[in-house]
CSV table of C-alpha atoms in Angstrom, one decimal:
chain,number,residue,atom,x,y,z
A,10,MET,CA,2.2,28.3,-15.5
A,11,ASN,CA,5.0,26.7,-17.5
A,12,TYR,CA,6.8,23.7,-16.1
A,13,GLU,CA,9.9,22.4,-17.8
A,14,VAL,CA,11.4,19.0,-16.9
A,15,HIS,CA,14.9,17.9,-18.0
A,16,ASN,CA,15.6,14.2,-17.5
A,17,TRP,CA,19.3,13.6,-17.7
A,18,GLY,CA,20.7,10.1,-17.0
A,19,LEU,CA,19.0,8.0,-14.3
A,20,ASN,CA,21.0,5.0,-13.0
A,21,VAL,CA,19.9,3.1,-9.8
A,22,GLY,CA,21.8,0.3,-8.1
A,23,ASN,CA,19.5,-1.5,-5.6
A,24,VAL,CA,15.9,-1.0,-4.7
A,25,GLU,CA,14.5,-2.8,-1.7
A,26,ILE,CA,10.8,-2.5,-0.8
A,27,THR,CA,9.0,-4.3,2.0
A,28,GLY,CA,5.5,-3.5,0.9
A,29,VAL,CA,3.4,-1.7,-1.8
A,30,ALA,CA,-0.1,-1.8,-0.3
A,31,SER,CA,-3.5,-0.2,-0.1
A,32,SER,CA,-3.7,1.6,-3.4
A,33,SER,CA,0.0,2.3,-3.9
A,34,ILE,CA,2.4,2.4,-6.7
A,35,PHE,CA,6.0,1.6,-7.5
A,36,LEU,CA,6.8,2.7,-11.1
A,37,ILE,CA,10.0,2.7,-13.1
A,38,GLY,CA,9.0,4.8,-16.1
A,39,ASP,CA,7.0,7.8,-17.1
A,40,ASN,CA,3.5,8.8,-16.1
A,41,GLU,CA,0.9,11.5,-16.7
A,42,THR,CA,-1.8,11.2,-14.1
A,43,ILE,CA,-2.0,9.4,-10.7
A,44,LYS,CA,-5.1,9.2,-8.5
A,45,LEU,CA,-4.8,6.8,-5.5
A,46,THR,CA,-7.7,6.5,-3.0
A,47,SER,CA,-7.8,4.4,0.1
A,48,PHE,CA,-10.4,3.9,2.8
A,49,TYR,CA,-9.3,2.2,5.9
A,50,ASP,CA,-11.1,1.3,9.2
A,51,THR,CA,-9.3,-0.6,11.9
A,52,PRO,CA,-9.8,-1.1,15.7
A,53,PRO,CA,-7.8,1.3,17.9
A,54,ASP,CA,-5.7,-1.6,19.2
A,55,SER,CA,-4.0,-1.9,15.8
A,56,TYR,CA,-2.7,1.6,16.1
A,57,ILE,CA,-1.3,1.3,19.6
A,58,VAL,CA,2.5,1.2,19.4
A,59,GLY,CA,4.1,-1.0,22.0
A,60,SER,CA,4.0,-4.4,23.4
A,61,LEU,CA,1.1,-6.1,25.1
A,62,VAL,CA,3.3,-9.1,26.0
A,63,PRO,CA,3.2,-9.5,29.9
A,64,LEU,CA,6.2,-8.0,31.5
A,65,ARG,CA,8.4,-9.9,33.8
A,66,HIS,CA,7.5,-9.3,37.4
A,67,PRO,CA,9.8,-6.8,38.9
A,68,THR,CA,10.4,-8.7,42.2
A,69,ILE,CA,11.8,-11.8,40.5
A,70,GLU,CA,15.6,-11.9,41.1
A,71,GLU,CA,18.0,-12.3,38.2
A,72,GLY,CA,19.1,-15.9,37.6
A,73,THR,CA,16.0,-17.3,39.2
A,74,ASP,CA,14.4,-20.1,37.2
A,75,ASN,CA,11.1,-18.7,36.2
A,76,GLY,CA,10.0,-21.7,34.1
B,25,MET,CA,4.8,12.7,-24.0
B,26,ASP,CA,7.7,10.5,-25.0
B,27,LYS,CA,8.3,7.6,-22.7
B,28,ARG,CA,11.7,6.4,-21.7
B,29,VAL,CA,12.8,2.8,-21.8
B,30,ALA,CA,13.5,1.0,-18.5
B,31,HIS,CA,16.4,-1.4,-18.4
B,32,ILE,CA,16.3,-3.7,-15.4
B,33,GLY,CA,18.9,-6.2,-14.3
B,34,LYS,CA,17.2,-8.5,-11.8
B,35,THR,CA,13.7,-8.4,-10.1
B,36,ARG,CA,12.5,-10.5,-7.2
B,37,ILE,CA,8.9,-10.2,-5.9
B,38,ASN,CA,7.7,-12.4,-3.1
B,39,SER,CA,3.9,-12.1,-3.3
B,40,ILE,CA,1.1,-10.3,-5.1
B,41,ALA,CA,-2.4,-10.2,-3.8
B,42,TYR,CA,-5.9,-8.6,-4.0
B,43,SER,CA,-6.3,-6.6,-7.2
B,44,SER,CA,-2.6,-6.0,-7.6
B,45,MET,CA,-0.3,-6.3,-10.5
B,46,PHE,CA,3.3,-6.7,-11.6
B,47,GLU,CA,3.8,-5.5,-15.1
B,48,ILE,CA,6.7,-5.5,-17.5
B,49,GLY,CA,6.2,-3.1,-20.4
B,50,ASP,CA,4.1,0.0,-21.1
B,51,ALA,CA,0.4,0.4,-20.5
B,52,ASN,CA,-2.1,3.2,-20.9
B,53,THR,CA,-4.5,3.0,-17.9
B,54,PHE,CA,-4.7,1.0,-14.6
B,55,THR,CA,-7.9,1.2,-12.6
B,56,PRO,CA,-8.0,-1.5,-9.9
B,57,THR,CA,-10.6,-1.7,-7.1
B,58,SER,CA,-10.5,-3.8,-4.0
B,59,ARG,CA,-13.0,-4.2,-1.2
B,60,VAL,CA,-12.0,-6.1,1.9
B,61,ILE,CA,-13.7,-7.1,5.1
B,62,ALA,CA,-11.1,-8.7,7.3
B,63,VAL,CA,-12.6,-10.5,10.3
B,64,GLN,CA,-10.4,-11.8,13.2
B,65,LYS,CA,-12.5,-13.7,15.7
B,66,GLU,CA,-11.3,-15.3,18.9
B,67,GLY,CA,-11.9,-19.0,18.4
B,68,GLY,CA,-11.9,-18.8,14.6
B,69,VAL,CA,-14.4,-17.7,11.9
B,70,GLU,CA,-16.8,-20.4,10.6
B,71,THR,CA,-18.9,-18.3,8.1
B,72,ASP,CA,-18.8,-15.1,6.2
B,73,GLU,CA,-22.5,-14.6,6.6
B,74,GLY,CA,-23.5,-11.4,8.4
B,75,PHE,CA,-20.6,-9.5,7.0
B,76,GLU,CA,-22.1,-7.9,3.9
B,77,PHE,CA,-20.5,-4.9,2.2
B,78,ASP,CA,-23.6,-2.8,2.2
B,79,GLN,CA,-23.7,-3.0,6.0
B,80,TYR,CA,-20.7,-0.8,6.4
B,81,GLU,CA,-20.5,2.9,5.5
B,82,LEU,CA,-16.9,2.6,4.5
B,83,PHE,CA,-17.9,0.9,1.2
B,84,SER,CA,-20.4,3.6,0.1
B,85,GLN,CA,-18.5,6.7,1.2
B,86,GLU,CA,-17.2,9.0,-1.4
B,87,PRO,CA,-13.8,10.6,-1.1
B,88,SER,CA,-13.9,14.2,-0.2
B,89,ASN,CA,-13.6,16.6,-3.1
B,90,VAL,CA,-10.1,17.6,-4.0
B,91,PRO,CA,-10.0,21.1,-5.4
B,92,ASP,CA,-9.2,21.3,-9.1
B,93,SER,CA,-5.5,21.7,-9.6
B,94,LEU,CA,-4.5,24.6,-11.8
B,95,THR,CA,-3.5,23.8,-15.4
B,96,VAL,CA,0.2,23.5,-15.9
B,97,GLN,CA,1.9,23.5,-19.2
B,98,GLN,CA,4.5,20.8,-18.9
B,99,LYS,CA,7.4,20.2,-21.3
B,100,ASN,CA,9.6,17.1,-20.8
B,101,TYR,CA,13.1,16.8,-22.3
B,102,HIS,CA,14.5,13.3,-22.1
B,103,HIS,CA,18.2,13.9,-22.7
B,104,ASN,CA,18.8,10.2,-22.0
B,105,PRO,CA,15.9,8.0,-23.2
B,106,ASN,CA,16.9,5.2,-20.8
B,107,ILE,CA,16.3,4.4,-17.1
B,108,HIS,CA,18.7,1.9,-15.6
B,109,VAL,CA,18.0,-0.1,-12.4
B,110,GLU,CA,20.3,-3.0,-11.4
B,111,ASN,CA,18.3,-4.8,-8.7
B,112,ILE,CA,14.8,-4.8,-7.4
B,113,ASP,CA,13.5,-6.7,-4.4
B,114,VAL,CA,9.9,-6.3,-3.3
B,115,LYS,CA,8.4,-8.4,-0.5
B,116,GLY,CA,4.7,-7.8,-1.2
B,117,ILE,CA,2.2,-6.0,-3.4
B,118,SER,CA,-1.3,-5.8,-2.1
B,119,ALA,CA,-4.8,-4.2,-2.3
B,120,SER,CA,-5.1,-2.3,-5.6
B,121,SER,CA,-1.3,-1.7,-6.0
B,122,ILE,CA,1.1,-2.0,-8.8
B,123,ALA,CA,4.8,-2.5,-9.5
B,124,GLN,CA,5.6,-1.7,-13.1
B,125,LEU,CA,8.8,-1.8,-15.1
B,126,GLY,CA,7.8,0.6,-17.9
B,127,SER,CA,5.5,3.6,-18.4
B,128,LEU,CA,1.9,4.0,-17.3
B,129,ASN,CA,-0.1,7.0,-18.5
B,130,HIS,CA,-3.1,7.0,-16.2
B,131,ILE,CA,-3.6,5.5,-12.8
B,132,ASP,CA,-6.9,5.5,-10.8
B,133,SER,CA,-6.8,3.1,-7.9
B,134,VAL,CA,-9.2,2.5,-5.0
B,135,SER,CA,-8.9,0.3,-2.0
B,136,ARG,CA,-11.4,-0.1,0.9
B,137,ILE,CA,-10.5,-2.2,3.9
B,138,LYS,CA,-12.6,-2.8,6.9
B,139,HIS,CA,-11.0,-4.6,9.9
B,140,ILE,CA,-13.2,-6.2,12.5
B,141,ARG,CA,-12.0,-7.9,15.8
B,142,ILE,CA,-14.4,-10.0,17.8
B,143,LEU,CA,-13.2,-10.9,21.2
B,144,GLU,CA,-15.0,-13.4,23.6
B,145,LYS,CA,-14.1,-11.3,26.6
B,146,GLU,CA,-12.8,-7.8,26.9
B,147,GLN,CA,-9.1,-7.9,27.9
B,148,ASN,CA,-8.1,-5.7,30.8
B,149,GLN,CA,-4.7,-4.0,30.7
B,150,ASN,CA,-4.2,-4.9,34.4
B,151,ASP,CA,-4.7,-8.7,33.8
B,152,LEU,CA,-1.5,-8.7,31.8
B,153,ILE,CA,0.8,-7.8,34.7
B,154,GLU,CA,0.4,-10.5,37.2
């Protein structure tokens, strides 16, 4: 298989990244080979999406001082 | 392969940790490894004894075999030998990672992270709504 790449101009304004983590890469330039391996083991709680913060009791009326 | 030149205006990086790197310029190979056991214990952790790497399978497991990719004849034509980026803002780089302004031929990175939670008492979902 023949693969031909034409790199014309590359101009970027802003790059904003929160995190590059667990065997990851952010590269501005050229590269030949990349091999990224990551093993991860975490308790199921960490994957549950949602809040465990106690919810306000439904019977409390609005404007009531709950403090 | 010819490498292009990166022109960067401004870079801001908040933090770099655990076998990670921020590099300005070209490099040939980057092969970082990080092994982490992260223990969160209710009441605090006093010692790291009893948390050895060889205790957990995660640190001895081999990645499953990736089938050999077919050979590709690649030709690169850099019509413009420059890459321009005005601003970069990175909050964090962690666990065998890299942010590089420049070219990097070969990358082989490994990260192994084991999370452990130790609770004094199992929390019941119903206890929370009272």
